[in-house]
CSV table of C-alpha atoms in Angstrom, one decimal:
chain,number,residue,atom,x,y,z
A,835,MET,CA,-0.1,0.1,0.1
A,836,LYS,CA,1.4,3.4,-0.9
A,837,ALA,CA,2.3,5.7,1.9
A,838,LEU,CA,-0.1,8.7,0.9
A,839,LEU,CA,-1.4,9.5,4.2
A,840,LEU,CA,0.3,10.5,7.5
A,841,THR,CA,-1.1,10.2,11.0
A,842,ALA,CA,-1.6,12.7,13.4
A,843,ALA,CA,1.6,11.8,15.2
A,844,LEU,CA,3.5,13.2,12.3
A,845,LEU,CA,2.2,16.6,12.8
A,846,ALA,CA,4.1,16.8,16.0
A,847,ALA,CA,7.3,15.2,14.3
A,848,GLY,CA,7.1,17.6,11.2
A,849,THR,CA,5.4,16.7,7.8
A,850,THR,CA,7.0,14.3,5.4
A,851,VAL,CA,6.7,14.7,1.7
A,852,LEU,CA,4.2,12.3,0.4
A,853,GLU,CA,5.2,9.8,-2.3
A,854,LYS,CA,2.4,10.2,-4.9
A,855,LYS,CA,2.4,13.8,-6.4
A,856,PRO,CA,-0.8,15.4,-7.4
A,857,TYR,CA,-1.3,17.4,-10.8
A,858,SER,CA,-3.4,20.6,-11.6
A,859,ILE,CA,-5.7,21.2,-14.5
A,860,ASN,CA,-7.9,24.3,-15.4
A,861,ASP,CA,-11.4,24.0,-14.0
A,862,PRO,CA,-13.4,23.1,-17.0
A,863,THR,CA,-16.5,25.0,-15.5
A,864,TRP,CA,-14.7,28.3,-14.1
A,865,ASN,CA,-12.2,30.3,-16.1
A,866,ASP,CA,-10.7,31.9,-13.2
A,867,ARG,CA,-9.9,28.7,-11.0
A,868,PHE,CA,-7.9,25.6,-11.4
A,869,LEU,CA,-8.0,22.3,-9.6
A,870,VAL,CA,-5.1,20.4,-7.9
A,871,ILE,CA,-6.1,16.7,-8.0
A,872,GLN,CA,-4.8,13.9,-5.9
A,873,GLU,CA,-5.8,10.6,-7.3
A,874,PHE,CA,-6.2,7.3,-5.4
A,875,GLU,CA,-6.8,3.8,-7.0
A,876,ALA,CA,-7.8,0.4,-5.4
A,877,GLY,CA,-5.1,-0.7,-3.3
A,878,ASP,CA,-4.5,2.9,-1.8
A,879,ASP,CA,-5.6,3.9,1.6
A,880,LEU,CA,-8.9,5.4,-0.2
A,881,PRO,CA,-10.3,8.6,1.1
A,882,TRP,CA,-13.9,8.8,1.7
A,883,ASP,CA,-15.0,11.8,3.6
A,884,ILE,CA,-13.4,15.2,4.8
A,885,GLU,CA,-14.5,16.2,8.3
A,886,MET,CA,-14.0,19.5,10.4
A,887,GLY,CA,-10.6,20.8,11.7
A,888,ASN,CA,-9.0,21.6,8.1
A,889,HIS,CA,-6.1,23.9,7.5
A,890,LEU,CA,-4.3,25.1,4.2
A,891,ASP,CA,-0.9,26.7,4.4
A,892,VAL,CA,-0.2,29.8,2.4
A,893,LEU,CA,0.5,29.1,-1.0
A,894,LYS,CA,3.3,30.6,-3.1
A,895,THR,CA,4.2,30.3,-6.9
A,896,ASP,CA,7.8,29.8,-8.3
A,897,ALA,CA,7.3,33.6,-9.4
A,898,GLY,CA,7.1,34.5,-5.8
A,899,GLU,CA,3.2,35.6,-5.8
A,900,ILE,CA,1.4,34.4,-2.5
A,901,PHE,CA,-2.2,33.9,-3.3
A,902,ARG,CA,-5.3,32.1,-1.7
A,903,PRO,CA,-4.1,32.9,2.0
A,904,ASP,CA,-7.2,31.5,3.2
A,905,VAL,CA,-6.2,29.0,6.0
A,906,MET,CA,-9.5,27.3,6.2
A,907,PHE,CA,-9.8,26.1,2.6
A,908,THR,CA,-11.2,22.4,2.4
A,909,PRO,CA,-10.3,19.8,-0.3
A,910,SER,CA,-13.4,17.8,-1.5
A,911,VAL,CA,-13.6,13.9,-1.8
A,912,VAL,CA,-14.8,12.7,-5.2
A,913,LEU,CA,-16.1,9.0,-5.3
A,914,PRO,CA,-17.2,6.6,-8.0
A,915,GLY,CA,-20.7,7.8,-9.2
A,916,ASP,CA,-20.1,11.5,-8.5
A,917,LYS,CA,-19.4,14.0,-11.2
A,918,ASP,CA,-16.0,13.8,-12.5
A,919,PRO,CA,-14.6,17.5,-12.0
A,920,ARG,CA,-12.0,16.9,-14.6
A,921,LYS,CA,-14.4,16.8,-17.4
A,922,PRO,CA,-16.8,19.7,-18.7
A,923,GLY,CA,-20.0,17.6,-18.7
A,924,TYR,CA,-21.9,15.2,-16.2
A,925,GLU,CA,-19.7,12.3,-16.8
A,926,LYS,CA,-19.3,10.2,-13.7
A,927,LEU,CA,-16.1,9.0,-12.0
A,928,GLU,CA,-15.6,5.5,-12.8
A,929,GLU,CA,-15.4,2.8,-10.3
A,930,GLY,CA,-11.9,2.0,-8.7
A,931,THR,CA,-10.8,5.8,-8.6
A,932,HIS,CA,-11.1,8.3,-5.7
A,933,LEU,CA,-10.0,11.8,-5.9
A,934,LEU,CA,-9.1,14.7,-3.4
A,935,VAL,CA,-9.7,18.0,-5.3
A,936,TRP,CA,-8.6,21.4,-4.1
A,937,GLU,CA,-10.2,24.3,-5.9
A,938,LEU,CA,-8.2,27.4,-6.0
A,939,SER,CA,-8.2,30.8,-7.7
A,940,LYS,CA,-5.7,31.3,-10.3
A,941,PRO,CA,-2.5,33.4,-9.5
A,942,LYS,CA,-2.5,36.9,-11.1
A,943,THR,CA,0.9,36.7,-12.6
A,944,LYS,CA,2.5,34.2,-14.7
A,945,TRP,CA,3.6,31.0,-12.9
A,946,LYS,CA,5.3,27.5,-13.5
A,947,SER,CA,4.3,25.7,-10.3
A,948,ILE,CA,3.3,26.0,-6.8
A,949,GLN,CA,6.4,25.9,-4.4
A,950,ARG,CA,4.3,24.0,-1.8
A,951,LEU,CA,0.9,22.8,-1.3
A,952,ALA,CA,0.4,21.6,2.7
A,953,GLY,CA,-1.8,21.4,5.4
A,954,HIS,CA,-3.9,19.1,7.4
A,955,TYR,CA,-7.6,17.7,7.5
A,956,GLU,CA,-9.7,15.3,9.5
A,957,LEU,CA,-10.3,12.5,6.8
A,958,THR,CA,-12.3,9.3,7.0
A,959,HIS,CA,-10.3,6.8,5.1
A,960,GLY,CA,-9.4,3.2,4.4
A,961,GLY,CA,-11.9,0.4,5.0
A,962,GLU,CA,-14.2,-0.9,2.2
A,963,THR,CA,-17.7,-0.6,0.7
A,964,ARG,CA,-20.0,-3.3,1.0
A,965,TRP,CA,-23.5,-3.5,-0.6
A,966,VAL,CA,-26.5,-4.9,1.5
A,967,ASP,CA,-29.3,-6.1,-0.1
A,968,VAL,CA,-32.4,-4.3,1.0
A,969,PRO,CA,-35.5,-6.4,2.1
A,970,LEU,CA,-38.2,-5.4,-0.6
A,971,MET,CA,-40.4,-8.2,0.1
A,972,LEU,CA,-41.9,-6.3,3.4
A,973,GLU,CA,-45.5,-6.1,3.5
A,974,GLN,CA,-46.4,-2.3,2.4
A,975,GLY,CA,-47.8,-0.2,5.4
A,976,ALA,CA,-46.8,-3.2,8.2
A,977,ASP,CA,-45.0,-2.3,11.3
A,978,PRO,CA,-41.3,-2.0,11.1
A,979,ILE,CA,-39.2,-5.0,11.7
A,980,ASP,CA,-35.6,-6.2,12.5
A,981,TRP,CA,-33.4,-5.7,9.6
A,982,GLU,CA,-31.1,-8.8,10.0
A,983,ASP,CA,-27.8,-8.7,8.0
A,984,ASP,CA,-24.1,-9.6,9.0
A,985,THR,CA,-22.6,-6.6,7.4
A,986,LEU,CA,-25.0,-4.1,9.3
A,987,GLU,CA,-23.9,-5.6,12.3
A,988,GLU,CA,-20.2,-5.5,11.6
A,989,ALA,CA,-20.6,-1.8,10.5
A,990,GLY,CA,-22.4,-0.8,13.7
A,991,PHE,CA,-25.9,-0.6,12.5
A,992,LYS,CA,-29.1,-1.8,14.4
A,993,LEU,CA,-32.1,-0.8,12.0
A,994,LYS,CA,-35.8,-1.5,11.9
A,995,ALA,CA,-37.1,-1.6,8.4
A,996,ARG,CA,-40.6,-1.0,6.8
A,997,ILE,CA,-42.2,-0.1,3.4
A,998,GLU,CA,-44.7,2.7,3.1
A,999,GLY,CA,-47.2,3.9,0.4
A,1000,LEU,CA,-46.8,7.7,-0.8
A,1001,ARG,CA,-49.4,9.4,-3.0
A,1002,MET,CA,-47.3,10.8,-6.1
A,1003,LEU,CA,-47.7,12.8,-9.1
A,1004,GLN,CA,-45.4,11.1,-11.7
A,1005,VAL,CA,-44.6,12.8,-15.1
A,1006,GLN,CA,-43.0,11.3,-18.1
A,1007,ILE,CA,-41.6,13.6,-20.8
A,1008,THR,CA,-40.6,12.3,-24.2
A,1009,LYS,CA,-38.2,14.9,-26.2
A,1010,ARG,CA,-36.5,14.5,-29.7
A,1011,PRO,CA,-33.8,15.7,-29.9
A,1012,TRP,CA,-33.1,16.1,-26.2
A,1013,GLU,CA,-33.3,19.7,-25.4
A,1014,PHE,CA,-35.2,19.4,-22.1
A,1015,ASP,CA,-33.6,21.0,-19.1
A,1016,GLU,CA,-35.8,20.5,-16.1
A,1017,ALA,CA,-39.6,20.2,-14.8
A,1018,VAL,CA,-40.7,21.7,-11.4
A,1019,LEU,CA,-44.1,21.4,-9.6
A,1020,LEU,CA,-45.5,24.4,-7.9
A,1021,ASP,CA,-48.2,25.0,-5.8
A,1022,GLU,CA,-50.5,28.3,-5.9
A,1023,ASP,CA,-47.9,30.2,-3.7
A,1024,ASP,CA,-45.3,29.2,-6.3
A,1025,LYS,CA,-43.7,27.0,-3.7
A,1026,GLU,CA,-41.7,24.3,-5.2
A,1027,PHE,CA,-42.4,20.5,-4.4
A,1028,ALA,CA,-39.4,18.5,-3.7
A,1029,TYR,CA,-39.0,15.6,-6.4
A,1030,GLN,CA,-38.6,12.0,-5.1
A,1031,GLY,CA,-37.0,10.3,-7.7
A,1032,SER,CA,-36.1,10.6,-11.4
A,1033,SER,CA,-34.9,8.0,-14.3
A,1034,THR,CA,-34.1,8.2,-18.0
A,1035,THR,CA,-34.9,5.3,-20.4
A,1036,GLY,CA,-34.1,6.3,-24.1
A,1037,ASP,CA,-35.9,9.5,-24.9
A,1038,VAL,CA,-38.2,9.2,-22.0
A,1039,TRP,CA,-37.6,11.2,-18.7
A,1040,THR,CA,-39.6,10.3,-15.5
A,1041,GLN,CA,-39.9,12.4,-12.3
A,1042,SER,CA,-42.2,11.8,-9.3
A,1043,PHE,CA,-43.4,14.3,-6.8
A,1044,GLU,CA,-45.0,13.7,-3.3
A,1045,ILE,CA,-48.2,15.5,-3.3
A,1046,GLY,CA,-50.0,13.7,-0.1
A,1047,ASP,CA,-53.8,14.2,0.3
A,1048,ARG,CA,-53.9,17.5,-1.6
A,1049,GLU,CA,-55.9,18.1,-4.5
A,1050,LEU,CA,-54.3,18.5,-8.0
A,1051,GLU,CA,-56.3,21.6,-8.8
A,1052,GLY,CA,-54.0,24.7,-8.3
A,1053,LEU,CA,-50.7,22.8,-9.0
A,1054,ARG,CA,-48.6,23.8,-12.1
A,1055,LEU,CA,-45.9,21.9,-13.7
A,1056,VAL,CA,-43.4,24.1,-15.4
A,1057,VAL,CA,-41.2,22.5,-18.1
A,1058,ARG,CA,-37.9,24.5,-19.2
A,1059,MET,CA,-36.1,23.7,-22.1
A,1060,ASP,CA,-32.3,24.4,-22.7
A,1061,ASP,CA,-32.8,27.7,-24.5
A,1062,GLY,CA,-34.7,29.1,-21.5
A,1063,THR,CA,-38.3,28.6,-23.0
A,1064,GLU,CA,-40.9,27.5,-20.6
A,1065,TYR,CA,-44.3,25.6,-21.1
A,1066,THR,CA,-46.8,25.2,-18.3
A,1067,LEU,CA,-49.2,22.3,-17.5
A,1068,ASP,CA,-52.1,22.8,-15.0
A,1069,LYS,CA,-54.4,20.0,-15.8
A,1070,PHE,CA,-53.4,16.4,-14.7
A,1071,SER,CA,-54.7,12.9,-15.1
A,1072,GLU,CA,-56.2,11.7,-11.9
A,1073,GLY,CA,-56.0,8.1,-12.6
A,1074,PRO,CA,-53.3,5.6,-11.9
A,1075,LYS,CA,-52.4,5.2,-15.8
A,1076,TYR,CA,-50.3,7.5,-17.7
A,1077,LYS,CA,-52.6,10.0,-19.8
A,1078,ARG,CA,-51.0,12.4,-22.5
A,1079,ALA,CA,-51.4,16.0,-21.8
A,1080,LYS,CA,-53.2,18.1,-24.7
A,1081,GLY,CA,-52.3,21.3,-26.1
A,1082,SER,CA,-50.5,22.6,-29.2
A,1083,SER,CA,-47.7,24.3,-27.7
A,1084,TRP,CA,-46.3,20.9,-26.6
A,1085,LYS,CA,-46.6,19.5,-30.3
A,1086,LYS,CA,-44.7,22.5,-31.7
A,1087,ALA,CA,-41.9,22.0,-29.0
A,1088,GLY,CA,-41.6,18.5,-30.1
A,1089,LEU,CA,-42.6,17.3,-26.7
A,1090,GLN,CA,-44.9,14.6,-25.2
A,1091,ILE,CA,-45.9,14.9,-21.6
A,1092,GLU,CA,-47.7,12.3,-19.8
A,1093,THR,CA,-48.9,12.3,-16.1
A,1094,ARG,CA,-50.6,10.1,-13.4
A,1095,VAL,CA,-51.2,9.8,-9.9
A,1096,ALA,CA,-50.0,6.6,-8.3
A,1097,ILE,CA,-49.3,5.2,-4.7
A,1098,VAL,CA,-45.5,4.6,-4.9
A,1099,PRO,CA,-43.8,2.5,-2.3
A,1100,ARG,CA,-40.8,4.0,-0.1
A,1101,PHE,CA,-38.4,2.0,1.8
A,1102,SER,CA,-37.2,3.5,5.1
A,1103,ALA,CA,-35.1,2.3,8.1
A,1104,LYS,CA,-34.3,3.7,11.4
A,1105,GLY,CA,-32.1,2.7,14.0
A,1106,SER,CA,-28.8,3.5,16.2
A,1107,GLY,CA,-25.0,2.5,16.5
A,1108,ASP,CA,-21.6,3.2,16.1
A,1109,PHE,CA,-21.2,2.9,12.3
A,1110,ASP,CA,-18.4,4.0,10.0
A,1111,LEU,CA,-20.1,5.9,7.1
A,1112,TYR,CA,-23.3,5.4,5.0
A,1113,ARG,CA,-22.5,5.6,1.3
A,1114,LYS,CA,-25.7,5.4,-0.8
A,1115,TYR,CA,-28.1,3.2,-2.6
A,1116,ARG,CA,-28.0,1.5,-6.0
A,1117,TRP,CA,-30.1,-0.8,-8.3
A,1118,VAL,CA,-28.6,-3.8,-9.9
A,1119,ASP,CA,-30.3,-6.0,-12.4
A,1120,ARG,CA,-30.6,-9.9,-12.1
A,1121,LYS,CA,-27.0,-10.1,-13.5
A,1122,GLY,CA,-25.8,-7.9,-10.9
A,1123,LYS,CA,-25.1,-4.9,-13.3
A,1124,VAL,CA,-25.7,-1.4,-11.9
A,1125,MET,CA,-28.8,0.1,-13.4
A,1126,ASP,CA,-29.2,3.7,-14.4
A,1127,LEU,CA,-32.0,4.5,-11.9
A,1128,TRP,CA,-31.4,7.3,-9.5
A,1129,PRO,CA,-34.7,7.6,-6.9
A,1130,ARG,CA,-34.4,10.0,-4.2
A,1131,SER,CA,-32.9,8.8,-1.1
A,1132,THR,CA,-31.8,10.6,2.2
A,1133,ALA,CA,-29.9,9.5,5.1
A,1134,SER,CA,-29.1,11.6,8.5
A,1135,GLY,CA,-27.4,10.6,11.7
A,1136,GLY,CA,-26.5,12.4,14.8
A,1137,GLY,CA,-24.8,10.8,17.8
A,1138,LYS,CA,-25.7,7.1,17.5
A,1139,SER,CA,-29.0,7.6,15.5
A,1140,PHE,CA,-29.5,6.9,12.0
A,1141,SER,CA,-32.5,7.0,9.6
A,1142,THR,CA,-32.6,6.5,5.8
A,1143,ASP,CA,-35.3,6.1,3.2
A,1144,CYS,CA,-35.3,5.4,-0.9
A,1145,MET,CA,-38.3,5.6,-3.2
A,1146,LEU,CA,-39.0,2.3,-5.1
A,1147,PRO,CA,-39.6,3.2,-8.9
A,1148,GLU,CA,-41.8,1.2,-10.9
A,1149,GLU,CA,-39.0,0.3,-13.5
A,1150,ALA,CA,-36.9,-1.2,-10.7
A,1151,ARG,CA,-39.3,-4.2,-10.4
A,1152,GLY,CA,-37.5,-7.4,-10.4
A,1153,ALA,CA,-34.3,-5.5,-9.6
A,1154,LYS,CA,-32.4,-5.4,-6.4
A,1155,LEU,CA,-31.8,-2.4,-4.2
A,1156,GLN,CA,-28.6,-2.2,-2.2
A,1157,LEU,CA,-27.5,0.0,0.6
A,1158,GLY,CA,-23.7,0.8,0.6
A,1159,LEU,CA,-22.2,0.9,3.8
A,1160,LEU,CA,-18.2,1.7,4.7
A,1161,VAL,CA,-16.8,-1.0,7.0
A,1162,GLY,CA,-13.5,-0.8,8.7
A,1163,ALA,CA,-12.6,2.8,8.2
A,1164,LYS,CA,-11.2,5.3,10.5
A,1165,THR,CA,-11.0,9.2,11.0
A,1166,GLU,CA,-7.9,10.8,11.7
A,1167,LYS,CA,-6.2,14.1,11.7
A,1168,LEU,CA,-3.9,13.9,8.7
A,1169,SER,CA,-1.1,16.0,7.1
A,1170,TYR,CA,0.0,16.4,3.7
A,1171,GLU,CA,2.8,18.2,1.7
A,1172,PHE,CA,3.2,18.4,-2.0
A,1173,LEU,CA,6.3,20.3,-3.4
A,1174,ASP,CA,6.5,22.0,-6.7
A,1175,VAL,CA,3.1,21.3,-8.1
A,1176,PRO,CA,3.1,21.9,-11.8
A,1177,ALA,CA,0.5,24.8,-13.3
A,1178,PRO,CA,-2.0,23.6,-15.6
A,1179,ARG,CA,-0.7,22.7,-19.3
């Protein structure tokens, strides 16, 4: 294993130069910034999460310019499935790679390298992600039951699980070519409903909004295109089957919009324990391949409490939902030092 990270004891003894040097690139989304990137691969002591207590020493270029003197700057951890900051679009970071990314303002004078990038942070690192099968055969609306699993126990979780049904307004949008930006659901006071999941299959995009017991009258769906054009729908199908919205403006825009109201199941779990880190959910098909489904999920914890939930979309029937847990990790104050980091080419 590469000696990439140093424990808190080294802070007192003095910082040592790390073996694996980072590199820098121009930020593909901000012209006045650049990124310093440290890559980690399988076999390294993988970083998972940056905690509090971070410090960045003053930066100085080879030309002598001191820049970004803020000592509380925090690098970010980019994990597989997150947006890859090295690319301009929304391409996801591939499996097997983790990144630590410093986002910095560019020096004002011409430069070739940063003389020294050094500081410390509290980092959760090491361990491994294990994917736990979520029990989807629970009776909807029944009382919570114990969620029995060896990995849950090893990771320090003690949870009760249940599946409940939520009343949703679901929207399907078909567009060719794909010039659709987003859709939002608003009430009479222009308050936006939180969406509870989305998925894309071919040219069809599906999104779900939780509406509870309220009536559909007064609600408005605003569809926004890439060029800024907006289309509004204020009449929705009340039935459980998708029904196409009427209107010439939709046809002129090349849009097809269908809506329905359905009771959508949501998995939830609550409990306690001294755990390392919750990761995320994923859907896998019968062959174990990760599916391109991204239902809304949440997780929160404080002290020894933990709760989480995940919507169960219709197109995931027959698939397997898995909860990612980090097992065997540790959180420490770690120091780092990189010398002569080259400027972006």
